[in-house]
PDB file of C-alpha atoms in Angstrom:
ATOM      1  CA  MET A 444      17.527  20.496 -16.892  1.00 50.00           C
ATOM      2  CA  ASN A 445      16.759  23.862 -16.243  1.00 56.00           C
ATOM      3  CA  VAL A 446      14.436  24.480 -13.331  1.00 62.00           C
ATOM      4  CA  ASN A 447      13.197  28.399 -12.930  1.00 69.00           C
ATOM      5  CA  ARG A 448      13.863  30.461 -10.034  1.00 81.00           C
ATOM      6  CA  PRO A 449      10.115  31.430  -9.386  1.00 86.00           C
ATOM      7  CA  SER A 450       9.438  35.016  -7.372  1.00 88.00           C
ATOM      8  CA  SER A 451       6.574  34.021  -5.933  1.00 94.00           C
ATOM      9  CA  ILE A 452       4.990  30.547  -4.345  1.00 96.00           C
ATOM     10  CA  ARG A 453       1.680  30.931  -7.359  1.00 95.00           C
ATOM     11  CA  GLU A 454       4.651  31.454  -9.982  1.00 95.00           C
ATOM     12  CA  ALA A 455       6.265  28.125  -8.680  1.00 95.00           C
ATOM     13  CA  TYR A 456       3.488  25.993  -8.892  1.00 95.00           C
ATOM     14  CA  ILE A 457       2.075  27.579 -12.309  1.00 95.00           C
ATOM     15  CA  TRP A 458       5.578  26.794 -13.926  1.00 94.00           C
ATOM     16  CA  ALA A 459       5.964  23.502 -12.067  1.00 95.00           C
ATOM     17  CA  SER A 460       2.390  22.414 -13.278  1.00 95.00           C
ATOM     18  CA  SER A 461       2.987  23.313 -16.995  1.00 95.00           C
ATOM     19  CA  PHE A 462       6.767  21.999 -16.961  1.00 94.00           C
ATOM     20  CA  LEU A 463       5.984  18.606 -15.407  1.00 95.00           C
ATOM     21  CA  GLN A 464       2.981  17.951 -17.765  1.00 94.00           C
ATOM     22  CA  GLY A 465       5.165  18.526 -20.668  1.00 94.00           C
ATOM     23  CA  GLN A 466       7.529  15.910 -19.478  1.00 93.00           C
ATOM     24  CA  GLY A 467       4.372  13.502 -19.392  1.00 92.00           C
ATOM     25  CA  VAL A 468       3.721  13.564 -15.711  1.00 93.00           C
ATOM     26  CA  PRO A 469       0.526  12.377 -14.707  1.00 89.00           C
ATOM     27  CA  ASP A 470      -1.793  14.415 -12.153  1.00 92.00           C
ATOM     28  CA  ALA A 471       1.310  17.055 -12.847  1.00 95.00           C
ATOM     29  CA  GLY A 472      -0.841  20.022 -10.970  1.00 95.00           C
ATOM     30  CA  ALA A 473      -1.543  17.648  -7.701  1.00 95.00           C
ATOM     31  CA  CYS A 474       2.096  16.573  -7.697  1.00 96.00           C
ATOM     32  CA  SER A 475       3.378  20.341  -8.027  1.00 96.00           C
ATOM     33  CA  GLU A 476       1.016  21.131  -5.134  1.00 96.00           C
ATOM     34  CA  LEU A 477       2.396  18.372  -2.974  1.00 96.00           C
ATOM     35  CA  LEU A 478       5.827  19.038  -3.554  1.00 97.00           C
ATOM     36  CA  LEU A 479       5.773  22.675  -2.609  1.00 97.00           C
ATOM     37  CA  GLN A 480       3.961  21.655   0.631  1.00 96.00           C
ATOM     38  CA  TYR A 481       6.834  19.212   1.282  1.00 96.00           C
ATOM     39  CA  VAL A 482       9.661  21.801   0.375  1.00 97.00           C
ATOM     40  CA  LEU A 483       8.212  24.701   2.293  1.00 97.00           C
ATOM     41  CA  GLY A 484       6.976  22.631   5.243  1.00 96.00           C
ATOM     42  CA  LEU A 485       3.121  23.998   4.615  1.00 94.00           C
ATOM     43  CA  ASP A 486      -0.186  22.333   4.754  1.00 93.00           C
ATOM     44  CA  ARG A 487      -2.428  22.761   2.148  1.00 93.00           C
ATOM     45  CA  ASN A 488      -4.353  25.845   3.832  1.00 95.00           C
ATOM     46  CA  ARG A 489      -1.355  27.606   4.921  1.00 95.00           C
ATOM     47  CA  LEU A 490      -0.093  27.230   1.135  1.00 95.00           C
ATOM     48  CA  LEU A 491      -3.140  28.592  -0.121  1.00 92.00           C
ATOM     49  CA  LEU A 492      -3.007  31.626   2.022  1.00 94.00           C
ATOM     50  CA  ASN A 493       0.710  32.206   1.633  1.00 94.00           C
ATOM     51  CA  TRP A 494       0.020  31.824  -2.266  1.00 94.00           C
ATOM     52  CA  GLN A 495       0.925  35.227  -3.511  1.00 95.00           C
ATOM     53  CA  GLU A 496       4.169  35.557  -0.848  1.00 95.00           C
ATOM     54  CA  SER A 497       7.688  35.840  -2.199  1.00 95.00           C
ATOM     55  CA  PHE A 498       9.268  32.042  -2.631  1.00 95.00           C
ATOM     56  CA  PRO A 499      11.994  31.719   0.183  1.00 95.00           C
ATOM     57  CA  GLU A 500      15.239  32.079  -1.276  1.00 94.00           C
ATOM     58  CA  ASP A 501      16.538  29.079   1.367  1.00 95.00           C
ATOM     59  CA  ARG A 502      14.305  26.639  -0.073  1.00 94.00           C
ATOM     60  CA  MET A 503      15.170  27.027  -3.816  1.00 94.00           C
ATOM     61  CA  SER A 504      17.878  24.515  -3.998  1.00 93.00           C
ATOM     62  CA  ALA A 505      15.434  21.881  -2.768  1.00 95.00           C
ATOM     63  CA  TRP A 506      12.470  23.024  -4.800  1.00 95.00           C
ATOM     64  CA  GLN A 507      14.672  22.605  -7.955  1.00 93.00           C
ATOM     65  CA  VAL A 508      15.832  19.046  -6.881  1.00 95.00           C
ATOM     66  CA  ALA A 509      12.017  18.115  -5.729  1.00 96.00           C
ATOM     67  CA  ILE A 510      11.165  19.299  -9.373  1.00 95.00           C
ATOM     68  CA  GLN A 511      14.236  17.573 -11.088  1.00 95.00           C
ATOM     69  CA  ARG A 512      13.411  14.114  -9.447  1.00 96.00           C
ATOM     70  CA  LYS A 513       9.370  14.327 -10.137  1.00 96.00           C
ATOM     71  CA  ALA A 514      10.296  15.026 -13.675  1.00 95.00           C
ATOM     72  CA  SER A 515      13.000  12.014 -14.143  1.00 94.00           C
ATOM     73  CA  GLY A 516       9.620   9.712 -13.202  1.00 94.00           C
ATOM     74  CA  GLU A 517      10.282   9.360  -9.392  1.00 96.00           C
ATOM     75  CA  PRO A 518       6.717   8.629  -7.521  1.00 97.00           C
ATOM     76  CA  VAL A 519       6.233  12.086  -5.625  1.00 97.00           C
ATOM     77  CA  GLN A 520       5.411   9.901  -2.511  1.00 97.00           C
ATOM     78  CA  TYR A 521       8.972   8.609  -2.429  1.00 98.00           C
ATOM     79  CA  ILE A 522      10.217  12.424  -2.788  1.00 97.00           C
ATOM     80  CA  ILE A 523       8.103  13.734   0.123  1.00 97.00           C
ATOM     81  CA  GLY A 524       8.372  10.150   2.090  1.00 97.00           C
ATOM     82  CA  GLU A 525       4.600   9.593   2.960  1.00 96.00           C
ATOM     83  CA  GLN A 526       1.185   8.480   1.549  1.00 97.00           C
ATOM     84  CA  GLU A 527      -2.524   8.628   2.920  1.00 96.00           C
ATOM     85  CA  PHE A 528      -4.130   5.345   3.247  1.00 98.00           C
ATOM     86  CA  TYR A 529      -7.650   5.133   5.096  1.00 97.00           C
ATOM     87  CA  GLY A 530      -7.027   8.935   6.513  1.00 96.00           C
ATOM     88  CA  LEU A 531      -3.840   8.036   8.245  1.00 97.00           C
ATOM     89  CA  SER A 532      -0.127   9.041   7.012  1.00 97.00           C
ATOM     90  CA  TYR A 533       2.171   6.291   6.399  1.00 98.00           C
ATOM     91  CA  THR A 534       5.930   6.542   5.705  1.00 98.00           C
ATOM     92  CA  VAL A 535       6.982   5.378   2.326  1.00 98.00           C
ATOM     93  CA  THR A 536      10.382   4.774   1.103  1.00 98.00           C
ATOM     94  CA  PRO A 537      11.693   2.981  -2.415  1.00 97.00           C
ATOM     95  CA  ALA A 538      11.519  -0.555   0.193  1.00 97.00           C
ATOM     96  CA  VAL A 539       7.856  -0.711   0.017  1.00 98.00           C
ATOM     97  CA  LEU A 540       5.066  -0.321  -2.432  1.00 97.00           C
ATOM     98  CA  ILE A 541       3.173   2.917  -2.514  1.00 98.00           C
ATOM     99  CA  PRO A 542      -0.057   1.880  -0.264  1.00 98.00           C
ATOM    100  CA  ARG A 543      -2.898   2.190  -3.419  1.00 95.00           C
ATOM    101  CA  PRO A 544      -6.680   3.751  -2.705  1.00 95.00           C
ATOM    102  CA  GLU A 545      -8.340   0.218  -3.647  1.00 95.00           C
ATOM    103  CA  THR A 546      -6.701  -1.567  -1.227  1.00 97.00           C
ATOM    104  CA  GLU A 547      -8.725   0.672   1.431  1.00 98.00           C
ATOM    105  CA  LEU A 548     -11.327  -1.068  -0.407  1.00 97.00           C
ATOM    106  CA  LEU A 549      -9.946  -4.817   1.083  1.00 98.00           C
ATOM    107  CA  VAL A 550      -9.490  -3.633   4.376  1.00 98.00           C
ATOM    108  CA  GLU A 551     -13.140  -2.165   4.602  1.00 98.00           C
ATOM    109  CA  ALA A 552     -14.509  -5.665   3.551  1.00 98.00           C
ATOM    110  CA  LEU A 553     -12.143  -7.423   6.032  1.00 98.00           C
ATOM    111  CA  ILE A 554     -13.203  -5.380   8.923  1.00 98.00           C
ATOM    112  CA  LYS A 555     -16.853  -5.834   7.964  1.00 98.00           C
ATOM    113  CA  GLN A 556     -16.961  -9.615   7.501  1.00 98.00           C
ATOM    114  CA  GLY A 557     -14.439 -10.257  10.814  1.00 98.00           C
ATOM    115  CA  LYS A 558     -16.811  -8.110  12.787  1.00 97.00           C
ATOM    116  CA  ARG A 559     -19.629 -10.477  11.936  1.00 97.00           C
ATOM    117  CA  MET A 560     -17.822 -13.694  12.540  1.00 98.00           C
ATOM    118  CA  TRP A 561     -16.099 -12.399  15.834  1.00 98.00           C
ATOM    119  CA  PRO A 562     -18.405  -9.518  17.133  1.00 95.00           C
ATOM    120  CA  GLU A 563     -17.234 -10.079  20.650  1.00 90.00           C
ATOM    121  CA  GLN A 564     -14.062 -11.710  20.427  1.00 93.00           C
ATOM    122  CA  GLU A 565     -10.059 -11.206  19.467  1.00 96.00           C
ATOM    123  CA  PRO A 566      -9.346 -12.980  16.417  1.00 98.00           C
ATOM    124  CA  LEU A 567      -6.005 -12.864  15.258  1.00 98.00           C
ATOM    125  CA  LEU A 568      -4.992 -11.385  11.450  1.00 98.00           C
ATOM    126  CA  VAL A 569      -1.973 -11.667   9.922  1.00 98.00           C
ATOM    127  CA  ASP A 570      -1.006  -9.582   7.079  1.00 98.00           C
ATOM    128  CA  VAL A 571       1.404 -11.186   4.794  1.00 98.00           C
ATOM    129  CA  GLY A 572       3.934  -9.258   2.573  1.00 97.00           C
ATOM    130  CA  THR A 573       3.057  -6.075   4.781  1.00 98.00           C
ATOM    131  CA  GLY A 574       5.125  -3.838   3.095  1.00 98.00           C
ATOM    132  CA  SER A 575       4.604  -0.234   4.542  1.00 98.00           C
ATOM    133  CA  GLY A 576       2.304  -1.805   7.182  1.00 98.00           C
ATOM    134  CA  ALA A 577      -0.785   0.003   5.735  1.00 98.00           C
ATOM    135  CA  ILE A 578      -3.296  -3.179   6.184  1.00 98.00           C
ATOM    136  CA  ALA A 579      -1.903  -4.142   9.540  1.00 98.00           C
ATOM    137  CA  VAL A 580      -1.533  -0.775  10.960  1.00 98.00           C
ATOM    138  CA  THR A 581      -4.806   0.315   9.877  1.00 98.00           C
ATOM    139  CA  VAL A 582      -7.026  -2.422  10.808  1.00 98.00           C
ATOM    140  CA  ALA A 583      -5.045  -2.367  14.416  1.00 98.00           C
ATOM    141  CA  VAL A 584      -6.412   1.379  14.477  1.00 98.00           C
ATOM    142  CA  GLN A 585      -9.985   0.197  13.328  1.00 98.00           C
ATOM    143  CA  CYS A 586     -10.236  -2.656  15.485  1.00 98.00           C
ATOM    144  CA  PRO A 587      -8.184  -2.292  18.453  1.00 96.00           C
ATOM    145  CA  GLU A 588      -9.541  -5.301  20.285  1.00 96.00           C
ATOM    146  CA  TRP A 589      -8.004  -7.542  17.406  1.00 98.00           C
ATOM    147  CA  ARG A 590      -4.452  -9.122  17.715  1.00 97.00           C
ATOM    148  CA  ILE A 591      -2.340  -8.325  14.575  1.00 98.00           C
ATOM    149  CA  TRP A 592       0.765  -9.850  13.074  1.00 98.00           C
ATOM    150  CA  ALA A 593       2.438  -8.664  10.266  1.00 98.00           C
ATOM    151  CA  THR A 594       5.227 -10.591   8.221  1.00 98.00           C
ATOM    152  CA  ASP A 595       7.462  -9.665   5.299  1.00 98.00           C
ATOM    153  CA  LEU A 596      10.331 -11.083   3.604  1.00 96.00           C
ATOM    154  CA  SER A 597      12.330  -7.919   3.114  1.00 97.00           C
ATOM    155  CA  GLU A 598      14.215  -6.419   6.679  1.00 97.00           C
ATOM    156  CA  GLU A 599      14.038  -2.680   4.821  1.00 97.00           C
ATOM    157  CA  ALA A 600      10.405  -3.072   4.406  1.00 98.00           C
ATOM    158  CA  LEU A 601       9.959  -4.108   7.803  1.00 98.00           C
ATOM    159  CA  GLN A 602      11.541  -1.427   9.271  1.00 98.00           C
ATOM    160  CA  VAL A 603       9.087   0.788   7.511  1.00 98.00           C
ATOM    161  CA  ALA A 604       6.071  -1.092   8.772  1.00 98.00           C
ATOM    162  CA  LYS A 605       7.390  -0.730  12.170  1.00 98.00           C
ATOM    163  CA  LEU A 606       8.065   2.778  12.059  1.00 98.00           C
ATOM    164  CA  ASN A 607       4.389   3.153  11.001  1.00 98.00           C
ATOM    165  CA  GLY A 608       2.862   0.926  13.507  1.00 98.00           C
ATOM    166  CA  ALA A 609       4.890   3.042  16.325  1.00 97.00           C
ATOM    167  CA  LYS A 610       3.464   6.187  14.922  1.00 97.00           C
ATOM    168  CA  HIS A 611      -0.453   5.592  14.668  1.00 98.00           C
ATOM    169  CA  THR A 612      -0.522   2.455  17.203  1.00 96.00           C
ATOM    170  CA  GLY A 613       2.133   2.464  19.720  1.00 93.00           C
ATOM    171  CA  GLU A 614       5.227   0.252  20.587  1.00 88.00           C
ATOM    172  CA  GLY A 615       4.069  -3.786  20.703  1.00 91.00           C
ATOM    173  CA  ARG A 616       0.724  -3.384  19.294  1.00 95.00           C
ATOM    174  CA  ILE A 617       1.737  -4.990  16.337  1.00 98.00           C
ATOM    175  CA  GLU A 618       4.138  -8.018  16.401  1.00 97.00           C
ATOM    176  CA  PHE A 619       6.164  -7.875  13.294  1.00 98.00           C
ATOM    177  CA  MET A 620       7.957 -10.982  11.779  1.00 98.00           C
ATOM    178  CA  LEU A 621      10.841 -11.420   9.156  1.00 98.00           C
ATOM    179  CA  GLY A 622      10.213 -14.264   6.331  1.00 97.00           C
ATOM    180  CA  ASP A 623       8.844 -15.671   3.164  1.00 96.00           C
ATOM    181  CA  LEU A 624       5.241 -16.052   3.003  1.00 95.00           C
ATOM    182  CA  LEU A 625       3.914 -17.974   5.669  1.00 96.00           C
ATOM    183  CA  ASP A 626       6.904 -19.443   7.032  1.00 96.00           C
ATOM    184  CA  PRO A 627       7.374 -17.505  10.234  1.00 96.00           C
ATOM    185  CA  LEU A 628       3.828 -19.173  10.783  1.00 96.00           C
ATOM    186  CA  ILE A 629       4.431 -22.188   9.909  1.00 96.00           C
ATOM    187  CA  ARG A 630       7.619 -22.053  12.543  1.00 94.00           C
ATOM    188  CA  LYS A 631       5.131 -20.529  15.139  1.00 93.00           C
ATOM    189  CA  ARG A 632       2.451 -23.307  14.653  1.00 92.00           C
ATOM    190  CA  ALA A 633       0.300 -20.417  14.599  1.00 89.00           C
ATOM    191  CA  GLU A 634      -3.794 -20.582  14.730  1.00 93.00           C
ATOM    192  CA  ILE A 635      -4.221 -17.990  12.337  1.00 96.00           C
ATOM    193  CA  ASP A 636      -8.167 -16.621  12.326  1.00 98.00           C
ATOM    194  CA  ILE A 637      -7.908 -14.131   9.843  1.00 98.00           C
ATOM    195  CA  LEU A 638      -5.271 -14.031   6.608  1.00 98.00           C
ATOM    196  CA  VAL A 639      -4.990 -11.013   4.496  1.00 98.00           C
ATOM    197  CA  SER A 640      -2.347 -10.157   1.540  1.00 98.00           C
ATOM    198  CA  ASN A 641      -1.326  -8.003  -1.151  1.00 97.00           C
ATOM    199  CA  PRO A 642       0.787 -10.072  -2.850  1.00 96.00           C
ATOM    200  CA  PRO A 643       2.931  -9.604  -5.991  1.00 95.00           C
ATOM    201  CA  TYR A 644       0.527 -10.385  -9.239  1.00 95.00           C
ATOM    202  CA  ILE A 645       2.127  -8.316 -12.273  1.00 95.00           C
ATOM    203  CA  PRO A 646       2.669 -11.124 -15.018  1.00 94.00           C
ATOM    204  CA  SER A 647       6.274 -11.648 -16.268  1.00 94.00           C
ATOM    205  CA  GLY A 648       5.309 -10.122 -19.636  1.00 94.00           C
ATOM    206  CA  ASP A 649       3.514  -6.823 -18.257  1.00 93.00           C
ATOM    207  CA  MET A 650       6.738  -5.933 -15.782  1.00 94.00           C
ATOM    208  CA  PRO A 651       8.320  -3.950 -18.876  1.00 94.00           C
ATOM    209  CA  SER A 652       5.139  -2.223 -19.810  1.00 91.00           C
ATOM    210  CA  LEU A 653       4.401  -1.220 -16.318  1.00 92.00           C
ATOM    211  CA  GLN A 654       3.860   2.928 -15.607  1.00 89.00           C
ATOM    212  CA  LYS A 655       7.406   4.655 -15.663  1.00 88.00           C
ATOM    213  CA  GLU A 656       6.828   5.376 -11.891  1.00 89.00           C
ATOM    214  CA  VAL A 657       6.115   1.941 -11.141  1.00 93.00           C
ATOM    215  CA  GLY A 658       8.168  -0.440 -13.222  1.00 92.00           C
ATOM    216  CA  GLN A 659      11.589   1.657 -12.493  1.00 92.00           C
ATOM    217  CA  TYR A 660      10.763   2.755  -8.982  1.00 94.00           C
ATOM    218  CA  GLU A 661       8.777   0.636  -6.727  1.00 93.00           C
ATOM    219  CA  PRO A 662      10.279  -2.670  -5.424  1.00 94.00           C
ATOM    220  CA  HIS A 663      10.075  -5.441  -7.934  1.00 94.00           C
ATOM    221  CA  LEU A 664      10.119  -8.098  -5.285  1.00 90.00           C
ATOM    222  CA  ALA A 665       6.645  -6.608  -4.256  1.00 93.00           C
ATOM    223  CA  LEU A 666       5.171  -6.365  -7.923  1.00 93.00           C
ATOM    224  CA  HIS A 667       6.275  -9.736  -9.915  1.00 94.00           C
ATOM    225  CA  GLY A 668       4.083 -12.823  -9.519  1.00 95.00           C
ATOM    226  CA  GLY A 669       5.732 -15.228 -11.579  1.00 94.00           C
ATOM    227  CA  GLU A 670       4.810 -15.879 -15.559  1.00 94.00           C
ATOM    228  CA  ASP A 671       0.832 -15.548 -15.521  1.00 95.00           C
ATOM    229  CA  GLY A 672       1.033 -13.667 -11.806  1.00 95.00           C
ATOM    230  CA  MET A 673      -0.762 -16.005 -10.154  1.00 95.00           C
ATOM    231  CA  ASP A 674       2.568 -17.731  -8.331  1.00 96.00           C
ATOM    232  CA  TYR A 675       2.183 -16.426  -5.135  1.00 97.00           C
ATOM    233  CA  TYR A 676      -1.528 -17.244  -4.714  1.00 97.00           C
ATOM    234  CA  ARG A 677      -0.684 -20.907  -5.406  1.00 96.00           C
ATOM    235  CA  ARG A 678       2.230 -20.742  -2.936  1.00 96.00           C
ATOM    236  CA  PHE A 679      -0.633 -19.272  -0.310  1.00 96.00           C
ATOM    237  CA  LEU A 680      -2.869 -22.465  -0.824  1.00 95.00           C
ATOM    238  CA  ILE A 681       0.137 -24.670  -0.325  1.00 95.00           C
ATOM    239  CA  ASP A 682       1.590 -23.149   2.732  1.00 95.00           C
ATOM    240  CA  MET A 683      -1.917 -23.315   4.269  1.00 95.00           C
ATOM    241  CA  ASP A 684      -1.959 -26.858   4.466  1.00 93.00           C
ATOM    242  CA  LYS A 685       1.267 -26.469   6.728  1.00 95.00           C
ATOM    243  CA  LEU A 686      -0.559 -24.547   9.373  1.00 95.00           C
ATOM    244  CA  THR A 687      -1.991 -26.008  12.384  1.00 93.00           C
ATOM    245  CA  ALA A 688      -5.386 -25.199  10.644  1.00 94.00           C
ATOM    246  CA  PRO A 689      -6.414 -23.136   7.822  1.00 95.00           C
ATOM    247  CA  PRO A 690      -7.698 -19.237   8.420  1.00 98.00           C
ATOM    248  CA  ALA A 691     -11.376 -19.052   8.993  1.00 98.00           C
ATOM    249  CA  LEU A 692     -11.207 -15.865   6.704  1.00 98.00           C
ATOM    250  CA  VAL A 693      -8.870 -14.811   4.225  1.00 98.00           C
ATOM    251  CA  GLY A 694      -8.604 -11.804   2.101  1.00 98.00           C
ATOM    252  CA  PHE A 695      -6.519 -11.197  -1.236  1.00 98.00           C
ATOM    253  CA  GLU A 696      -6.017  -8.136  -3.493  1.00 98.00           C
ATOM    254  CA  VAL A 697      -5.371  -9.369  -6.819  1.00 97.00           C
ATOM    255  CA  GLY A 698      -4.456  -8.364 -10.487  1.00 94.00           C
ATOM    256  CA  GLN A 699      -6.790  -7.311 -13.127  1.00 92.00           C
ATOM    257  CA  GLY A 700      -8.281 -10.358 -14.891  1.00 93.00           C
ATOM    258  CA  GLN A 701      -7.367 -12.782 -12.262  1.00 96.00           C
ATOM    259  CA  VAL A 702     -10.357 -12.529  -9.331  1.00 96.00           C
ATOM    260  CA  ARG A 703     -12.389 -15.114 -10.894  1.00 96.00           C
ATOM    261  CA  ALA A 704      -9.335 -17.691 -11.320  1.00 97.00           C
ATOM    262  CA  VAL A 705      -8.149 -16.885  -7.597  1.00 97.00           C
ATOM    263  CA  GLU A 706     -11.536 -17.371  -6.445  1.00 97.00           C
ATOM    264  CA  GLU A 707     -12.115 -20.462  -8.262  1.00 97.00           C
ATOM    265  CA  MET A 708      -8.757 -21.967  -6.600  1.00 96.00           C
ATOM    266  CA  LEU A 709     -10.403 -21.118  -3.105  1.00 96.00           C
ATOM    267  CA  LYS A 710     -13.438 -22.863  -3.916  1.00 96.00           C
ATOM    268  CA  ARG A 711     -11.487 -26.066  -4.931  1.00 95.00           C
ATOM    269  CA  GLU A 712      -9.421 -26.372  -1.652  1.00 94.00           C
ATOM    270  CA  GLY A 713     -13.009 -26.860   0.239  1.00 94.00           C
ATOM    271  CA  LYS A 714     -11.635 -25.191   3.467  1.00 95.00           C
ATOM    272  CA  TRP A 715     -14.254 -22.107   3.067  1.00 97.00           C
ATOM    273  CA  SER A 716     -17.871 -22.271   2.398  1.00 96.00           C
ATOM    274  CA  GLU A 717     -18.648 -18.753   1.239  1.00 97.00           C
ATOM    275  CA  THR A 718     -16.968 -16.219  -0.929  1.00 98.00           C
ATOM    276  CA  GLN A 719     -17.107 -12.418  -2.046  1.00 98.00           C
ATOM    277  CA  ILE A 720     -15.771 -10.676  -4.899  1.00 98.00           C
ATOM    278  CA  VAL A 721     -15.086  -6.816  -4.181  1.00 97.00           C
ATOM    279  CA  THR A 722     -14.914  -4.169  -6.929  1.00 95.00           C
ATOM    280  CA  ASP A 723     -12.580  -1.038  -6.871  1.00 91.00           C
ATOM    281  CA  LEU A 724     -13.556   2.551  -7.372  1.00 87.00           C
ATOM    282  CA  ALA A 725     -13.297   1.762 -11.091  1.00 90.00           C
ATOM    283  CA  GLY A 726     -15.556  -0.926 -11.492  1.00 92.00           C
ATOM    284  CA  ILE A 727     -12.643  -3.822 -11.729  1.00 94.00           C
ATOM    285  CA  GLU A 728     -13.079  -7.223  -9.840  1.00 97.00           C
ATOM    286  CA  ARG A 729     -10.048  -6.386  -6.949  1.00 96.00           C
ATOM    287  CA  HIS A 730     -10.433  -8.404  -4.468  1.00 98.00           C
ATOM    288  CA  VAL A 731     -11.611 -11.965  -3.157  1.00 98.00           C
ATOM    289  CA  LEU A 732     -12.869 -12.996   0.541  1.00 98.00           C
ATOM    290  CA  ALA A 733     -13.279 -16.430   1.952  1.00 98.00           C
ATOM    291  CA  TRP A 734     -14.894 -17.395   4.952  1.00 98.00           C
ATOM    292  CA  ARG A 735     -16.284 -20.552   6.520  1.00 95.00           C
TER     293      ARG A 735
END
């Protein structure tokens, strides 16, 4: 792949945007700007102030590598190593899913309902399958009085989550546990007040047709939800019966077209008297909350 040698920062942006667009990269302009900020070590304001400056020769190789990686389909977040979520910058690696804007709406709804139910108390929230830790860490920042635990099956993912936890809340604010779904909580005989999860929910048949940036680069362990995408919700309901008591408030992110089925599963359990469906910014039903 022949990556050009720009004379100015502006020229680098224009060429990269056009080149990446030609390679079928979505949001090629935004990706080019983020990669320029990363390679040059500039925030957006300083990048624009230096727009007409010569492109630094000592950053040329790093720039060419970054563009090549993006052209191959690698998510820009993995290249630069970070993603913003709820106003905070999170470290991300290929060991974790990249936090999505729609998950911010789950956090928002969960916090709102949690504060209604525990206005002056310290509920215990557990983020199951925490990945980058985005949900757990954001709640810890927004609700400093709450107790927060986070679990994951992947040791590599848990290391990323711990890094993000320390960065935004300090050491020891969140308790991290390694294990499959609710196993660590069952072993601890924990009494959980709030359970939240963004589990794998992609059906088997949809996995081969995922966007290249997702299917080829993000961890399949965090994507594949079984034949119909619902395996993990069923497992959650089975495992909750093994807890000392079911959580009073549950919040799940759900795949497109699965929300009503998951809501019905929760209602059939008879453990929660109220449910709420939260739509994302595109109007898609994306999250389910249940509480008693």
